[in-house]
PDB file of N, CA and C in Angstrom:
ATOM      1  N   MET A   1     -32.081  -0.799  15.698  1.00  0.00           N
ATOM      2  CA  MET A   1     -31.626  -1.770  14.715  1.00  0.00           C
ATOM      3  C   MET A   1     -31.024  -1.071  13.500  1.00  0.00           C
ATOM      4  N   THR A   2     -31.618   0.034  13.096  1.00  0.00           N
ATOM      5  CA  THR A   2     -31.115   0.751  11.937  1.00  0.00           C
ATOM      6  C   THR A   2     -29.705   1.270  12.187  1.00  0.00           C
ATOM      7  N   THR A   3     -29.426   1.731  13.392  1.00  0.00           N
ATOM      8  CA  THR A   3     -28.094   2.228  13.712  1.00  0.00           C
ATOM      9  C   THR A   3     -27.066   1.115  13.617  1.00  0.00           C
ATOM     10  N   PHE A   4     -27.413  -0.052  14.125  1.00  0.00           N
ATOM     11  CA  PHE A   4     -26.512  -1.198  14.044  1.00  0.00           C
ATOM     12  C   PHE A   4     -26.201  -1.538  12.587  1.00  0.00           C
ATOM     13  N   ILE A   5     -27.229  -1.591  11.765  1.00  0.00           N
ATOM     14  CA  ILE A   5     -27.042  -1.915  10.347  1.00  0.00           C
ATOM     15  C   ILE A   5     -26.222  -0.837   9.660  1.00  0.00           C
ATOM     16  N   SER A   6     -26.479   0.418   9.969  1.00  0.00           N
ATOM     17  CA  SER A   6     -25.717   1.519   9.380  1.00  0.00           C
ATOM     18  C   SER A   6     -24.246   1.425   9.753  1.00  0.00           C
ATOM     19  N   LYS A   7     -23.971   1.115  11.019  1.00  0.00           N
ATOM     20  CA  LYS A   7     -22.582   0.973  11.465  1.00  0.00           C
ATOM     21  C   LYS A   7     -21.905  -0.212  10.794  1.00  0.00           C
ATOM     22  N   LEU A   8     -22.647  -1.307  10.663  1.00  0.00           N
ATOM     23  CA  LEU A   8     -22.108  -2.489  10.014  1.00  0.00           C
ATOM     24  C   LEU A   8     -21.781  -2.202   8.546  1.00  0.00           C
ATOM     25  N   ILE A   9     -22.681  -1.559   7.852  1.00  0.00           N
ATOM     26  CA  ILE A   9     -22.453  -1.231   6.438  1.00  0.00           C
ATOM     27  C   ILE A   9     -21.264  -0.291   6.302  1.00  0.00           C
ATOM     28  N   ALA A  10     -21.186   0.715   7.170  1.00  0.00           N
ATOM     29  CA  ALA A  10     -20.063   1.653   7.123  1.00  0.00           C
ATOM     30  C   ALA A  10     -18.743   0.945   7.389  1.00  0.00           C
ATOM     31  N   LYS A  11     -18.782  -0.019   8.295  1.00  0.00           N
ATOM     32  CA  LYS A  11     -17.559  -0.757   8.632  1.00  0.00           C
ATOM     33  C   LYS A  11     -17.097  -1.622   7.464  1.00  0.00           C
ATOM     34  N   VAL A  12     -18.031  -2.224   6.754  1.00  0.00           N
ATOM     35  CA  VAL A  12     -17.691  -3.102   5.637  1.00  0.00           C
ATOM     36  C   VAL A  12     -17.336  -2.292   4.390  1.00  0.00           C
ATOM     37  N   ILE A  13     -18.118  -1.297   4.063  1.00  0.00           N
ATOM     38  CA  ILE A  13     -17.915  -0.536   2.832  1.00  0.00           C
ATOM     39  C   ILE A  13     -16.771   0.461   2.965  1.00  0.00           C
ATOM     40  N   GLY A  14     -16.545   1.007   4.132  1.00  0.00           N
ATOM     41  CA  GLY A  14     -15.471   1.986   4.320  1.00  0.00           C
ATOM     42  C   GLY A  14     -14.128   1.480   3.847  1.00  0.00           C
ATOM     43  N   PRO A  15     -13.651   0.346   4.362  1.00  0.00           N
ATOM     44  CA  PRO A  15     -12.367  -0.181   3.893  1.00  0.00           C
ATOM     45  C   PRO A  15     -12.371  -0.532   2.405  1.00  0.00           C
ATOM     46  N   LYS A  16     -13.490  -1.034   1.904  1.00  0.00           N
ATOM     47  CA  LYS A  16     -13.561  -1.371   0.486  1.00  0.00           C
ATOM     48  C   LYS A  16     -13.439  -0.115  -0.362  1.00  0.00           C
ATOM     49  N   GLN A  17     -14.091   0.958   0.060  1.00  0.00           N
ATOM     50  CA  GLN A  17     -14.017   2.211  -0.686  1.00  0.00           C
ATOM     51  C   GLN A  17     -12.591   2.743  -0.681  1.00  0.00           C
ATOM     52  N   GLY A  18     -11.928   2.670   0.463  1.00  0.00           N
ATOM     53  CA  GLY A  18     -10.540   3.106   0.554  1.00  0.00           C
ATOM     54  C   GLY A  18      -9.640   2.278  -0.339  1.00  0.00           C
ATOM     55  N   TRP A  19      -9.882   0.965  -0.397  1.00  0.00           N
ATOM     56  CA  TRP A  19      -9.090   0.080  -1.243  1.00  0.00           C
ATOM     57  C   TRP A  19      -9.307   0.422  -2.717  1.00  0.00           C
ATOM     58  N   ARG A  20     -10.552   0.666  -3.080  1.00  0.00           N
ATOM     59  CA  ARG A  20     -10.844   1.023  -4.477  1.00  0.00           C
ATOM     60  C   ARG A  20     -10.159   2.326  -4.863  1.00  0.00           C
ATOM     61  N   GLU A  21     -10.178   3.298  -3.967  1.00  0.00           N
ATOM     62  CA  GLU A  21      -9.520   4.576  -4.240  1.00  0.00           C
ATOM     63  C   GLU A  21      -8.010   4.376  -4.373  1.00  0.00           C
ATOM     64  N   TYR A  22      -7.432   3.562  -3.514  1.00  0.00           N
ATOM     65  CA  TYR A  22      -6.002   3.257  -3.579  1.00  0.00           C
ATOM     66  C   TYR A  22      -5.659   2.628  -4.928  1.00  0.00           C
ATOM     67  N   LYS A  23      -6.439   1.614  -5.333  1.00  0.00           N
ATOM     68  CA  LYS A  23      -6.167   0.920  -6.595  1.00  0.00           C
ATOM     69  C   LYS A  23      -6.360   1.862  -7.788  1.00  0.00           C
ATOM     70  N   ALA A  24      -7.332   2.755  -7.726  1.00  0.00           N
ATOM     71  CA  ALA A  24      -7.542   3.717  -8.818  1.00  0.00           C
ATOM     72  C   ALA A  24      -6.343   4.654  -8.939  1.00  0.00           C
ATOM     73  N   ARG A  25      -5.833   5.121  -7.816  1.00  0.00           N
ATOM     74  CA  ARG A  25      -4.643   5.977  -7.830  1.00  0.00           C
ATOM     75  C   ARG A  25      -3.437   5.207  -8.346  1.00  0.00           C
ATOM     76  N   ALA A  26      -3.296   3.958  -7.938  1.00  0.00           N
ATOM     77  CA  ALA A  26      -2.156   3.141  -8.361  1.00  0.00           C
ATOM     78  C   ALA A  26      -2.177   2.922  -9.872  1.00  0.00           C
ATOM     79  N   ARG A  27      -3.364   2.773 -10.454  1.00  0.00           N
ATOM     80  CA  ARG A  27      -3.463   2.578 -11.907  1.00  0.00           C
ATOM     81  C   ARG A  27      -2.995   3.803 -12.687  1.00  0.00           C
ATOM     82  N   GLN A  28      -2.954   4.966 -12.056  1.00  0.00           N
ATOM     83  CA  GLN A  28      -2.529   6.191 -12.727  1.00  0.00           C
ATOM     84  C   GLN A  28      -1.009   6.335 -12.794  1.00  0.00           C
ATOM     85  N   LEU A  29      -0.292   5.490 -12.068  1.00  0.00           N
ATOM     86  CA  LEU A  29       1.173   5.563 -12.067  1.00  0.00           C
ATOM     87  C   LEU A  29       1.734   5.106 -13.410  1.00  0.00           C
ATOM     88  N   PRO A  30       2.927   5.611 -13.775  1.00  0.00           N
ATOM     89  CA  PRO A  30       3.605   5.069 -14.960  1.00  0.00           C
ATOM     90  C   PRO A  30       3.864   3.570 -14.758  1.00  0.00           C
ATOM     91  N   ALA A  31       4.023   2.854 -15.855  1.00  0.00           N
ATOM     92  CA  ALA A  31       4.110   1.393 -15.820  1.00  0.00           C
ATOM     93  C   ALA A  31       5.177   0.861 -14.866  1.00  0.00           C
ATOM     94  N   SER A  32       6.374   1.427 -14.887  1.00  0.00           N
ATOM     95  CA  SER A  32       7.444   0.894 -14.034  1.00  0.00           C
ATOM     96  C   SER A  32       7.129   1.103 -12.554  1.00  0.00           C
ATOM     97  N   TYR A  33       6.519   2.214 -12.212  1.00  0.00           N
ATOM     98  CA  TYR A  33       6.141   2.475 -10.822  1.00  0.00           C
ATOM     99  C   TYR A  33       5.013   1.538 -10.400  1.00  0.00           C
ATOM    100  N   ARG A  34       4.057   1.326 -11.313  1.00  0.00           N
ATOM    101  CA  ARG A  34       2.928   0.447 -11.014  1.00  0.00           C
ATOM    102  C   ARG A  34       3.414  -0.983 -10.801  1.00  0.00           C
ATOM    103  N   THR A  35       4.346  -1.428 -11.623  1.00  0.00           N
ATOM    104  CA  THR A  35       4.897  -2.774 -11.479  1.00  0.00           C
ATOM    105  C   THR A  35       5.606  -2.930 -10.140  1.00  0.00           C
ATOM    106  N   ALA A  36       6.404  -1.937  -9.789  1.00  0.00           N
ATOM    107  CA  ALA A  36       7.115  -1.983  -8.504  1.00  0.00           C
ATOM    108  C   ALA A  36       6.130  -1.959  -7.339  1.00  0.00           C
ATOM    109  N   LEU A  37       5.116  -1.108  -7.423  1.00  0.00           N
ATOM    110  CA  LEU A  37       4.123  -1.026  -6.350  1.00  0.00           C
ATOM    111  C   LEU A  37       3.376  -2.349  -6.211  1.00  0.00           C
ATOM    112  N   ASP A  38       3.002  -2.950  -7.324  1.00  0.00           N
ATOM    113  CA  ASP A  38       2.306  -4.241  -7.273  1.00  0.00           C
ATOM    114  C   ASP A  38       3.171  -5.306  -6.605  1.00  0.00           C
ATOM    115  N   ALA A  39       4.456  -5.329  -6.944  1.00  0.00           N
ATOM    116  CA  ALA A  39       5.366  -6.317  -6.351  1.00  0.00           C
ATOM    117  C   ALA A  39       5.522  -6.082  -4.848  1.00  0.00           C
ATOM    118  N   LEU A  40       5.679  -4.829  -4.451  1.00  0.00           N
ATOM    119  CA  LEU A  40       5.827  -4.529  -3.025  1.00  0.00           C
ATOM    120  C   LEU A  40       4.536  -4.816  -2.267  1.00  0.00           C
ATOM    121  N   GLU A  41       3.405  -4.566  -2.916  1.00  0.00           N
ATOM    122  CA  GLU A  41       2.103  -4.866  -2.310  1.00  0.00           C
ATOM    123  C   GLU A  41       1.965  -6.372  -2.078  1.00  0.00           C
ATOM    124  N   ARG A  42       2.362  -7.180  -3.073  1.00  0.00           N
ATOM    125  CA  ARG A  42       2.310  -8.640  -2.913  1.00  0.00           C
ATOM    126  C   ARG A  42       3.226  -9.083  -1.775  1.00  0.00           C
ATOM    127  N   TYR A  43       4.402  -8.483  -1.695  1.00  0.00           N
ATOM    128  CA  TYR A  43       5.331  -8.830  -0.621  1.00  0.00           C
ATOM    129  C   TYR A  43       4.724  -8.486   0.738  1.00  0.00           C
ATOM    130  N   LEU A  44       4.110  -7.311   0.846  1.00  0.00           N
ATOM    131  CA  LEU A  44       3.487  -6.914   2.109  1.00  0.00           C
ATOM    132  C   LEU A  44       2.311  -7.817   2.454  1.00  0.00           C
ATOM    133  N   ASN A  45       1.558  -8.249   1.458  1.00  0.00           N
ATOM    134  CA  ASN A  45       0.455  -9.180   1.720  1.00  0.00           C
ATOM    135  C   ASN A  45       0.985 -10.507   2.234  1.00  0.00           C
ATOM    136  N   TYR A  46       2.107 -10.949   1.692  1.00  0.00           N
ATOM    137  CA  TYR A  46       2.734 -12.183   2.171  1.00  0.00           C
ATOM    138  C   TYR A  46       3.294 -11.990   3.577  1.00  0.00           C
ATOM    139  N   LEU A  47       3.970 -10.857   3.779  1.00  0.00           N
ATOM    140  CA  LEU A  47       4.593 -10.563   5.065  1.00  0.00           C
ATOM    141  C   LEU A  47       3.546 -10.364   6.150  1.00  0.00           C
ATOM    142  N   GLY A  48       2.430  -9.769   5.788  1.00  0.00           N
ATOM    143  CA  GLY A  48       1.360  -9.533   6.739  1.00  0.00           C
ATOM    144  C   GLY A  48       1.649  -8.400   7.695  1.00  0.00           C
ATOM    145  N   PRO A  49       1.719  -7.139   7.188  1.00  0.00           N
ATOM    146  CA  PRO A  49       1.987  -6.032   8.095  1.00  0.00           C
ATOM    147  C   PRO A  49       0.891  -5.918   9.142  1.00  0.00           C
ATOM    148  N   GLY A  50       1.270  -5.685  10.348  1.00  0.00           N
ATOM    149  CA  GLY A  50       0.296  -5.533  11.416  1.00  0.00           C
ATOM    150  C   GLY A  50      -0.296  -4.145  11.415  1.00  0.00           C
ATOM    151  N   GLY A  51      -1.198  -3.917  12.317  1.00  0.00           N
ATOM    152  CA  GLY A  51      -1.783  -2.588  12.437  1.00  0.00           C
ATOM    153  C   GLY A  51      -2.545  -2.212  11.184  1.00  0.00           C
ATOM    154  N   ASP A  52      -2.325  -1.004  10.734  1.00  0.00           N
ATOM    155  CA  ASP A  52      -3.039  -0.486   9.584  1.00  0.00           C
ATOM    156  C   ASP A  52      -2.193  -0.650   8.329  1.00  0.00           C
ATOM    157  N   GLY A  53      -2.279  -1.812   7.708  1.00  0.00           N
ATOM    158  CA  GLY A  53      -1.547  -2.064   6.476  1.00  0.00           C
ATOM    159  C   GLY A  53      -1.934  -1.099   5.376  1.00  0.00           C
ATOM    160  N   GLY A  54      -3.172  -0.595   5.444  1.00  0.00           N
ATOM    161  CA  GLY A  54      -3.617   0.392   4.464  1.00  0.00           C
ATOM    162  C   GLY A  54      -2.818   1.678   4.537  1.00  0.00           C
ATOM    163  N   ALA A  55      -2.399   2.050   5.733  1.00  0.00           N
ATOM    164  CA  ALA A  55      -1.593   3.267   5.893  1.00  0.00           C
ATOM    165  C   ALA A  55      -0.227   3.085   5.253  1.00  0.00           C
ATOM    166  N   ILE A  56       0.343   1.900   5.391  1.00  0.00           N
ATOM    167  CA  ILE A  56       1.644   1.623   4.771  1.00  0.00           C
ATOM    168  C   ILE A  56       1.519   1.742   3.259  1.00  0.00           C
ATOM    169  N   LEU A  57       0.501   1.111   2.692  1.00  0.00           N
ATOM    170  CA  LEU A  57       0.318   1.158   1.248  1.00  0.00           C
ATOM    171  C   LEU A  57       0.031   2.574   0.767  1.00  0.00           C
ATOM    172  N   ALA A  58      -0.757   3.325   1.527  1.00  0.00           N
ATOM    173  CA  ALA A  58      -1.075   4.700   1.139  1.00  0.00           C
ATOM    174  C   ALA A  58       0.178   5.565   1.120  1.00  0.00           C
ATOM    175  N   GLU A  59       1.031   5.406   2.114  1.00  0.00           N
ATOM    176  CA  GLU A  59       2.262   6.194   2.145  1.00  0.00           C
ATOM    177  C   GLU A  59       3.229   5.757   1.057  1.00  0.00           C
ATOM    178  N   LEU A  60       3.257   4.481   0.767  1.00  0.00           N
ATOM    179  CA  LEU A  60       4.096   3.977  -0.315  1.00  0.00           C
ATOM    180  C   LEU A  60       3.609   4.545  -1.650  1.00  0.00           C
ATOM    181  N   LEU A  61       2.299   4.561  -1.841  1.00  0.00           N
ATOM    182  CA  LEU A  61       1.718   5.132  -3.048  1.00  0.00           C
ATOM    183  C   LEU A  61       2.031   6.622  -3.144  1.00  0.00           C
ATOM    184  N   ASP A  62       1.915   7.336  -2.040  1.00  0.00           N
ATOM    185  CA  ASP A  62       2.263   8.764  -2.035  1.00  0.00           C
ATOM    186  C   ASP A  62       3.710   8.974  -2.481  1.00  0.00           C
ATOM    187  N   LEU A  63       4.612   8.165  -1.942  1.00  0.00           N
ATOM    188  CA  LEU A  63       6.024   8.258  -2.304  1.00  0.00           C
ATOM    189  C   LEU A  63       6.217   8.012  -3.801  1.00  0.00           C
ATOM    190  N   PHE A  64       5.559   6.997  -4.326  1.00  0.00           N
ATOM    191  CA  PHE A  64       5.697   6.679  -5.748  1.00  0.00           C
ATOM    192  C   PHE A  64       5.087   7.775  -6.623  1.00  0.00           C
ATOM    193  N   GLU A  65       3.946   8.315  -6.212  1.00  0.00           N
ATOM    194  CA  GLU A  65       3.331   9.399  -6.980  1.00  0.00           C
ATOM    195  C   GLU A  65       4.241  10.625  -7.023  1.00  0.00           C
ATOM    196  N   GLN A  66       4.809  10.984  -5.878  1.00  0.00           N
ATOM    197  CA  GLN A  66       5.718  12.131  -5.824  1.00  0.00           C
ATOM    198  C   GLN A  66       6.967  11.884  -6.657  1.00  0.00           C
ATOM    199  N   SER A  67       7.508  10.690  -6.588  1.00  0.00           N
ATOM    200  CA  SER A  67       8.705  10.350  -7.355  1.00  0.00           C
ATOM    201  C   SER A  67       8.423  10.403  -8.857  1.00  0.00           C
ATOM    202  N   ALA A  68       7.270   9.881  -9.254  1.00  0.00           N
ATOM    203  CA  ALA A  68       6.898   9.915 -10.671  1.00  0.00           C
ATOM    204  C   ALA A  68       6.712  11.359 -11.135  1.00  0.00           C
ATOM    205  N   ALA A  69       6.084  12.188 -10.305  1.00  0.00           N
ATOM    206  CA  ALA A  69       5.869  13.592 -10.659  1.00  0.00           C
ATOM    207  C   ALA A  69       7.197  14.337 -10.787  1.00  0.00           C
ATOM    208  N   ASN A  70       8.175  13.966  -9.963  1.00  0.00           N
ATOM    209  CA  ASN A  70       9.494  14.605 -10.004  1.00  0.00           C
ATOM    210  C   ASN A  70      10.398  14.011 -11.072  1.00  0.00           C
ATOM    211  N   GLY A  71       9.977  12.914 -11.686  1.00  0.00           N
ATOM    212  CA  GLY A  71      10.788  12.262 -12.704  1.00  0.00           C
ATOM    213  C   GLY A  71      11.926  11.425 -12.136  1.00  0.00           C
ATOM    214  N   THR A  72      11.822  11.060 -10.866  1.00  0.00           N
ATOM    215  CA  THR A  72      12.844  10.223 -10.235  1.00  0.00           C
ATOM    216  C   THR A  72      12.669   8.781 -10.709  1.00  0.00           C
ATOM    217  N   PRO A  73      13.704   8.171 -11.267  1.00  0.00           N
ATOM    218  CA  PRO A  73      13.577   6.769 -11.708  1.00  0.00           C
ATOM    219  C   PRO A  73      13.240   5.849 -10.527  1.00  0.00           C
ATOM    220  N   ILE A  74      12.447   4.834 -10.801  1.00  0.00           N
ATOM    221  CA  ILE A  74      12.005   3.926  -9.745  1.00  0.00           C
ATOM    222  C   ILE A  74      13.186   3.246  -9.065  1.00  0.00           C
ATOM    223  N   ARG A  75      14.245   2.970  -9.799  1.00  0.00           N
ATOM    224  CA  ARG A  75      15.416   2.322  -9.209  1.00  0.00           C
ATOM    225  C   ARG A  75      16.068   3.225  -8.165  1.00  0.00           C
ATOM    226  N   GLU A  76      15.988   4.539  -8.355  1.00  0.00           N
ATOM    227  CA  GLU A  76      16.523   5.454  -7.344  1.00  0.00           C
ATOM    228  C   GLU A  76      15.649   5.481  -6.099  1.00  0.00           C
ATOM    229  N   VAL A  77      14.382   5.165  -6.257  1.00  0.00           N
ATOM    230  CA  VAL A  77      13.458   5.165  -5.116  1.00  0.00           C
ATOM    231  C   VAL A  77      13.674   3.917  -4.271  1.00  0.00           C
ATOM    232  N   VAL A  78      13.660   2.743  -4.907  1.00  0.00           N
ATOM    233  CA  VAL A  78      13.738   1.489  -4.158  1.00  0.00           C
ATOM    234  C   VAL A  78      15.154   0.947  -4.027  1.00  0.00           C
ATOM    235  N   GLY A  79      16.086   1.467  -4.813  1.00  0.00           N
ATOM    236  CA  GLY A  79      17.462   0.997  -4.737  1.00  0.00           C
ATOM    237  C   GLY A  79      17.645  -0.335  -5.446  1.00  0.00           C
ATOM    238  N   GLU A  80      18.770  -0.954  -5.197  1.00  0.00           N
ATOM    239  CA  GLU A  80      19.100  -2.226  -5.853  1.00  0.00           C
ATOM    240  C   GLU A  80      18.402  -3.424  -5.204  1.00  0.00           C
ATOM    241  N   ASP A  81      17.961  -3.273  -3.957  1.00  0.00           N
ATOM    242  CA  ASP A  81      17.326  -4.373  -3.233  1.00  0.00           C
ATOM    243  C   ASP A  81      15.941  -3.938  -2.740  1.00  0.00           C
ATOM    244  N   PRO A  82      14.889  -4.193  -3.542  1.00  0.00           N
ATOM    245  CA  PRO A  82      13.541  -3.772  -3.146  1.00  0.00           C
ATOM    246  C   PRO A  82      13.072  -4.360  -1.815  1.00  0.00           C
ATOM    247  N   VAL A  83      13.519  -5.578  -1.491  1.00  0.00           N
ATOM    248  CA  VAL A  83      13.121  -6.189  -0.220  1.00  0.00           C
ATOM    249  C   VAL A  83      13.715  -5.400   0.942  1.00  0.00           C
ATOM    250  N   ALA A  84      14.977  -5.021   0.838  1.00  0.00           N
ATOM    251  CA  ALA A  84      15.596  -4.207   1.887  1.00  0.00           C
ATOM    252  C   ALA A  84      14.886  -2.863   2.001  1.00  0.00           C
ATOM    253  N   PHE A  85      14.484  -2.309   0.849  1.00  0.00           N
ATOM    254  CA  PHE A  85      13.750  -1.038   0.854  1.00  0.00           C
ATOM    255  C   PHE A  85      12.445  -1.158   1.644  1.00  0.00           C
ATOM    256  N   ILE A  86      11.638  -2.183   1.309  1.00  0.00           N
ATOM    257  CA  ILE A  86      10.333  -2.297   1.968  1.00  0.00           C
ATOM    258  C   ILE A  86      10.484  -2.694   3.430  1.00  0.00           C
ATOM    259  N   GLU A  87      11.482  -3.486   3.745  1.00  0.00           N
ATOM    260  CA  GLU A  87      11.726  -3.835   5.147  1.00  0.00           C
ATOM    261  C   GLU A  87      12.076  -2.584   5.954  1.00  0.00           C
ATOM    262  N   ALA A  88      12.898  -1.709   5.379  1.00  0.00           N
ATOM    263  CA  ALA A  88      13.243  -0.454   6.060  1.00  0.00           C
ATOM    264  C   ALA A  88      12.030   0.466   6.132  1.00  0.00           C
ATOM    265  N   PHE A  89      11.226   0.476   5.078  1.00  0.00           N
ATOM    266  CA  PHE A  89      10.042   1.336   5.018  1.00  0.00           C
ATOM    267  C   PHE A  89       9.049   0.982   6.120  1.00  0.00           C
ATOM    268  N   ILE A  90       8.813  -0.308   6.337  1.00  0.00           N
ATOM    269  CA  ILE A  90       7.813  -0.712   7.332  1.00  0.00           C
ATOM    270  C   ILE A  90       8.322  -0.561   8.761  1.00  0.00           C
ATOM    271  N   GLN A  91       9.609  -0.317   8.938  1.00  0.00           N
ATOM    272  CA  GLN A  91      10.126  -0.085  10.285  1.00  0.00           C
ATOM    273  C   GLN A  91       9.563   1.204  10.882  1.00  0.00           C
ATOM    274  N   ASN A  92       8.993   2.074  10.031  1.00  0.00           N
ATOM    275  CA  ASN A  92       8.386   3.309  10.517  1.00  0.00           C
ATOM    276  C   ASN A  92       7.047   3.071  11.207  1.00  0.00           C
ATOM    277  N   TYR A  93       6.574   1.839  11.172  1.00  0.00           N
ATOM    278  CA  TYR A  93       5.279   1.501  11.756  1.00  0.00           C
ATOM    279  C   TYR A  93       5.511   0.622  12.974  1.00  0.00           C
ATOM    280  N   SER A  94       4.940   1.020  14.074  1.00  0.00           N
ATOM    281  CA  SER A  94       5.213   0.346  15.347  1.00  0.00           C
ATOM    282  C   SER A  94       4.523  -1.008  15.470  1.00  0.00           C
ATOM    283  N   GLU A  95       3.468  -1.228  14.727  1.00  0.00           N
ATOM    284  CA  GLU A  95       2.737  -2.489  14.848  1.00  0.00           C
ATOM    285  C   GLU A  95       3.578  -3.628  14.286  1.00  0.00           C
ATOM    286  N   GLY A  96       3.406  -4.793  14.860  1.00  0.00           N
ATOM    287  CA  GLY A  96       4.148  -5.967  14.416  1.00  0.00           C
ATOM    288  C   GLY A  96       3.544  -6.588  13.176  1.00  0.00           C
ATOM    289  N   HIS A  97       4.004  -7.770  12.845  1.00  0.00           N
ATOM    290  CA  HIS A  97       3.534  -8.499  11.691  1.00  0.00           C
ATOM    291  C   HIS A  97       2.821  -9.743  12.169  1.00  0.00           C
ATOM    292  N   TRP A  98       1.920 -10.264  11.372  1.00  0.00           N
ATOM    293  CA  TRP A  98       1.203 -11.460  11.791  1.00  0.00           C
ATOM    294  C   TRP A  98       2.068 -12.689  11.635  1.00  0.00           C
ATOM    295  N   ARG A  99       3.122 -12.619  10.828  1.00  0.00           N
ATOM    296  CA  ARG A  99       4.006 -13.773  10.655  1.00  0.00           C
ATOM    297  C   ARG A  99       5.180 -13.659  11.568  1.00  0.00           C
TER     298      ARG A  99
END
């Protein structure tokens, strides 16, 4: 019984811990990057990325962190059409969408 409970707790807390770490890293971004990331995150939540949506967000965060460290303006990262950017970005993931 203890093993079952341990596995259940790990299953529930693991994703929550990863989400908290993601959000903590996102809060460290400069304001314009954080705003863009929040908007893209909302779009992805609406779109419903299949598979591991956390991996998409983690890679997006990595890209934004690297761009901020290099001093690349956010507009150069996402271009003039953020929706086209995120649609192209998620094409790297083979899993479908729930919508």
